[in-house]
Amino acid sequence: PAVGFVNEGKLHHRGPNEVEARAAILNLWVDAGFELGNHTYSHLDMFTSSAEKFKQDLIAGEQTTQKLLAAKGMKLRYFRHPFLNTGASPEMKSAFDKILAERKYIIAPVTVDNQDYVFAAVYADALKKNDHTMMSRVAEAYIPYMEAMLEFYEKQSSTLLGHEIRQILLVHANMLNADHFDKLITRMKKRGYQFISLEEALRDKAYKLEDRFIARAGISWLQRWAFTQSHQPTIEQFKLEPDAPEFIKQAYGARKQF
């Protein structure tokens, strides 16, 4: 029971001739019984955006997704912040929240954040080069890294709230996850996880906690709550967040420079 958050601008990435074919990929998602959410049209940087620009981008990001869901008797109801950034000031955050409320969106927070996109970029480069050795090396590093992130946020939850909450995991649609997500699921099951809908997860009372965190960096809601409450033990744990292996960081850095 997953939700796929869509940047509809990517439907138009290579011109109008590909829009229908790319929309068909989204339709596979809803045909399988899954849900789609709005991630803005352009993956907007909300830290630098005005309220007016955000509203335009939000509405532009609804057009195809809304139609696909409606065809299955579903409504577009979830929104996830690009870069997990909620605004550059309390005033801007409030303005964005008001727009989302007006359009009847439910905010989809993230508690288990990670850098799967960094691993995925290195994996995709290796795939293009037909470098199966590197692909295997990335995949072998990815699963332990993700398990370490799960353990890290489990501890964050226990330290901050005294128990483990219903976690919400963020991952991206990419070839790395397409090829190896089953292995991650197996690890998660061994850790005792069961898989529930976003709707059910949000019933956890933790998601009613106040979030007043404002900064350039997008971070987990567990960390947002810790900063809002000035909960020093959790804030100290934040410094111990697992990092990607050095070879991944080097390959990703070289890729960015290239």
Coordinates of C-alpha atoms in Angstrom, one line a residue:
P1 CA 0.0 0.0 0.0
A2 CA 2.3 2.7 -1.3
V3 CA 1.8 6.3 -2.6
G4 CA 3.8 7.5 -5.6
F5 CA 4.4 11.2 -5.5
V6 CA 4.5 12.8 -8.9
N7 CA 6.2 15.7 -10.5
E8 CA 4.0 16.1 -13.6
G9 CA 6.5 18.3 -15.3
K10 CA 8.4 15.1 -16.1
L11 CA 5.5 14.0 -18.3
H12 CA 6.5 16.9 -20.6
H13 CA 10.3 16.4 -20.1
R14 CA 11.0 15.4 -23.7
G15 CA 8.1 17.1 -25.5
P16 CA 4.4 16.6 -26.0
N17 CA 4.8 13.4 -28.0
E18 CA 5.8 11.5 -24.9
V19 CA 3.2 12.7 -22.5
E20 CA 0.7 10.0 -23.2
A21 CA 3.3 7.2 -22.9
R22 CA 4.6 8.6 -19.7
A23 CA 1.1 9.0 -18.3
A24 CA 0.6 5.4 -19.1
I25 CA 3.4 4.6 -16.6
L26 CA 1.4 6.4 -13.9
N27 CA -1.7 4.5 -15.0
L28 CA 0.1 1.2 -14.3
W29 CA 0.4 2.4 -10.7
V30 CA -3.3 3.1 -10.2
D31 CA -4.2 0.0 -12.2
A32 CA -2.3 -2.0 -9.6
G33 CA -4.4 -0.4 -6.8
F34 CA -1.8 2.1 -5.6
E35 CA -2.3 5.8 -5.0
L36 CA -0.7 8.9 -6.5
G37 CA 0.1 12.1 -4.7
N38 CA 1.2 15.6 -5.7
H39 CA 4.9 16.5 -5.4
T40 CA 4.5 19.8 -7.3
Y41 CA 4.8 20.2 -11.1
S42 CA 8.5 21.1 -11.2
H43 CA 9.9 19.8 -7.8
L44 CA 9.7 23.4 -6.7
D45 CA 12.2 24.8 -4.2
M46 CA 9.8 26.0 -1.6
F47 CA 12.6 27.7 0.3
T48 CA 12.8 30.3 -2.4
S49 CA 9.3 30.2 -3.8
S50 CA 6.5 32.8 -3.3
A51 CA 3.1 31.6 -2.2
E52 CA 1.7 32.6 -5.6
K53 CA 4.3 30.6 -7.5
F54 CA 3.8 27.6 -5.2
K55 CA 0.0 27.6 -5.8
Q56 CA 0.5 27.7 -9.6
D57 CA 3.0 24.9 -9.4
L58 CA 0.8 22.9 -7.1
I59 CA -2.2 23.2 -9.4
A60 CA -0.1 22.5 -12.5
G61 CA 0.9 19.3 -10.8
E62 CA -2.6 18.0 -10.4
Q63 CA -3.9 17.9 -13.9
T64 CA -3.0 14.3 -15.2
T65 CA -2.7 12.7 -11.8
Q66 CA -6.2 13.8 -10.8
K67 CA -7.8 12.4 -14.0
L68 CA -6.0 9.0 -13.6
L69 CA -7.2 8.7 -10.0
A70 CA -10.7 9.8 -10.8
A71 CA -11.0 7.1 -13.4
K72 CA -10.5 4.6 -10.6
G73 CA -13.0 6.4 -8.3
M74 CA -10.1 7.9 -6.2
K75 CA -9.3 11.4 -5.2
L76 CA -6.0 13.3 -5.2
R77 CA -5.4 13.8 -1.5
Y78 CA -1.7 13.7 -0.5
F79 CA 1.1 16.2 -0.9
R80 CA 4.7 15.8 -0.2
H81 CA 7.1 18.7 0.1
P82 CA 10.0 18.8 -2.5
F83 CA 13.4 18.5 -0.8
L84 CA 11.3 18.0 2.4
N85 CA 11.5 21.8 2.8
T86 CA 8.4 23.6 4.2
G87 CA 9.4 27.2 3.6
A88 CA 12.0 29.8 4.5
S89 CA 10.1 31.4 7.4
P90 CA 7.2 30.7 9.8
E91 CA 5.2 33.1 7.7
M92 CA 5.9 31.3 4.4
K93 CA 5.3 27.9 5.9
S94 CA 1.9 29.2 7.2
A95 CA 1.1 30.6 3.7
F96 CA 2.0 27.3 2.0
D97 CA 0.0 25.3 4.6
K98 CA -3.0 27.6 4.0
I99 CA -2.9 26.9 0.3
L100 CA -2.7 23.1 0.9
A101 CA -5.6 23.2 3.2
E102 CA -7.7 25.3 0.8
R103 CA -7.1 22.6 -1.8
K104 CA -7.9 19.9 0.7
Y105 CA -4.4 18.2 0.7
I106 CA -3.1 16.0 3.5
I107 CA 0.6 16.5 4.1
A108 CA 2.6 13.3 3.7
P109 CA 5.5 13.6 6.2
V110 CA 8.6 11.4 6.1
T111 CA 10.1 9.8 9.2
V112 CA 12.8 7.6 7.6
D113 CA 14.8 9.9 5.3
N114 CA 17.8 8.6 3.4
Q115 CA 20.0 9.2 0.4
D116 CA 18.8 6.4 -1.8
Y117 CA 18.9 8.8 -4.8
V118 CA 22.7 9.1 -4.4
F119 CA 23.2 5.3 -4.6
A120 CA 20.7 5.2 -7.5
A121 CA 22.6 7.8 -9.5
V122 CA 25.8 5.8 -9.2
Y123 CA 24.0 2.6 -10.0
A124 CA 22.4 4.2 -13.1
D125 CA 25.7 5.4 -14.4
A126 CA 27.2 1.9 -14.0
L127 CA 24.2 0.4 -15.8
K128 CA 24.8 2.8 -18.7
K129 CA 28.4 1.7 -18.9
N130 CA 27.4 -2.0 -18.5
D131 CA 29.6 -2.1 -15.4
H132 CA 28.0 -5.0 -13.6
T133 CA 30.8 -5.1 -11.0
M134 CA 30.0 -1.6 -9.9
M135 CA 26.3 -2.3 -10.0
S136 CA 26.8 -5.2 -7.7
R137 CA 29.0 -3.2 -5.4
V138 CA 26.4 -0.4 -5.1
A139 CA 23.6 -2.8 -4.5
E140 CA 25.6 -4.7 -1.8
A141 CA 26.3 -1.4 0.0
Y142 CA 22.7 0.0 -0.4
I143 CA 20.8 -2.6 1.6
P144 CA 23.0 -2.4 4.8
Y145 CA 22.9 1.4 4.5
M146 CA 19.2 1.4 4.4
E147 CA 18.9 -1.0 7.3
A148 CA 21.2 1.3 9.3
M149 CA 18.9 4.2 8.5
L150 CA 15.9 2.3 9.7
E151 CA 17.7 1.5 13.0
F152 CA 18.8 5.1 13.3
Y153 CA 15.2 6.4 13.0
E154 CA 13.8 3.7 15.2
K155 CA 16.2 5.0 18.0
Q156 CA 15.2 8.6 17.2
S157 CA 11.6 7.7 17.7
S158 CA 12.3 5.9 21.0
T159 CA 14.5 8.7 22.4
L160 CA 12.0 11.4 21.4
L161 CA 8.7 9.8 22.1
G162 CA 9.4 6.8 24.3
H163 CA 8.2 4.2 21.7
E164 CA 8.5 3.4 18.0
I165 CA 5.9 5.1 15.9
R166 CA 4.4 4.0 12.6
Q167 CA 7.3 5.0 10.4
I168 CA 6.9 6.5 6.9
L169 CA 9.7 5.5 4.5
L170 CA 10.8 7.7 1.6
V171 CA 12.4 6.1 -1.4
H172 CA 12.5 7.0 -5.1
A173 CA 11.4 5.2 -8.3
N174 CA 14.7 4.2 -9.9
M175 CA 16.5 1.2 -11.3
L176 CA 18.3 0.4 -8.1
N177 CA 15.0 0.0 -6.2
A178 CA 13.4 -1.7 -9.1
D179 CA 16.2 -4.3 -9.0
H180 CA 16.8 -4.7 -5.3
F181 CA 13.9 -3.4 -3.2
D182 CA 12.7 -6.9 -2.6
K183 CA 15.9 -7.5 -0.6
L184 CA 15.2 -4.3 1.5
I185 CA 11.6 -5.5 2.1
T186 CA 13.0 -8.9 3.4
R187 CA 15.4 -7.0 5.8
M188 CA 12.5 -4.9 7.0
K189 CA 10.3 -7.9 7.7
K190 CA 13.2 -9.4 9.7
R191 CA 13.2 -6.2 11.8
G192 CA 9.5 -6.9 12.6
Y193 CA 8.0 -4.4 10.1
Q194 CA 4.5 -4.9 8.7
F195 CA 3.3 -2.8 5.8
I196 CA 0.3 -0.5 6.1
S197 CA -1.2 2.4 4.1
L198 CA -0.2 6.0 4.6
E199 CA -3.7 6.7 5.8
E200 CA -3.3 4.1 8.6
A201 CA 0.2 5.3 9.5
L202 CA -1.0 8.9 9.9
R203 CA -3.5 7.8 12.6
D204 CA -0.5 7.5 14.9
K205 CA -0.8 10.4 17.4
A206 CA 2.9 11.3 16.7
Y207 CA 1.8 12.9 13.4
K208 CA -0.3 15.5 15.4
L209 CA 2.9 16.9 17.0
E210 CA 3.7 20.5 16.2
D211 CA 6.4 21.2 13.5
R212 CA 8.0 24.7 13.7
F213 CA 11.3 23.7 12.1
I214 CA 12.6 26.2 9.6
A215 CA 15.9 25.8 7.7
R216 CA 17.3 25.3 4.2
A217 CA 17.9 21.6 4.8
G218 CA 15.0 19.2 4.5
I219 CA 15.0 16.6 7.3
S220 CA 12.9 13.9 8.8
W221 CA 9.7 14.8 10.7
L222 CA 11.1 13.0 13.7
Q223 CA 14.0 15.5 13.7
R224 CA 11.6 18.4 13.0
W225 CA 9.6 17.5 16.1
A226 CA 12.9 17.2 18.1
F227 CA 14.0 20.7 17.1
T228 CA 10.5 22.1 17.7
Q229 CA 10.5 20.6 21.2
S230 CA 14.2 21.5 21.8
H231 CA 14.7 17.8 22.7
Q232 CA 18.5 17.8 23.0
P233 CA 19.0 14.0 23.3
T234 CA 17.4 13.5 19.9
I235 CA 19.2 16.5 18.4
E236 CA 22.5 15.0 19.5
Q237 CA 21.5 11.7 17.8
F238 CA 21.0 13.6 14.6
K239 CA 24.7 14.1 14.4
L240 CA 25.2 10.2 14.3
E241 CA 23.0 9.7 11.2
P242 CA 24.6 7.0 9.0
D243 CA 26.4 8.2 5.9
A244 CA 26.9 6.6 2.4
P245 CA 30.1 4.7 1.9
E246 CA 33.1 6.7 0.7
F247 CA 33.1 5.1 -2.8
I248 CA 29.5 6.1 -3.3
K249 CA 30.1 9.7 -2.3
Q250 CA 33.2 9.9 -4.5
A251 CA 31.4 8.5 -7.5
Y252 CA 28.4 10.7 -6.9
G253 CA 30.6 13.8 -6.5
A254 CA 32.5 13.0 -9.7
R255 CA 29.1 12.6 -11.4
K256 CA 27.9 16.0 -10.2
Q257 CA 31.1 17.7 -11.4
F258 CA 30.9 16.0 -14.7

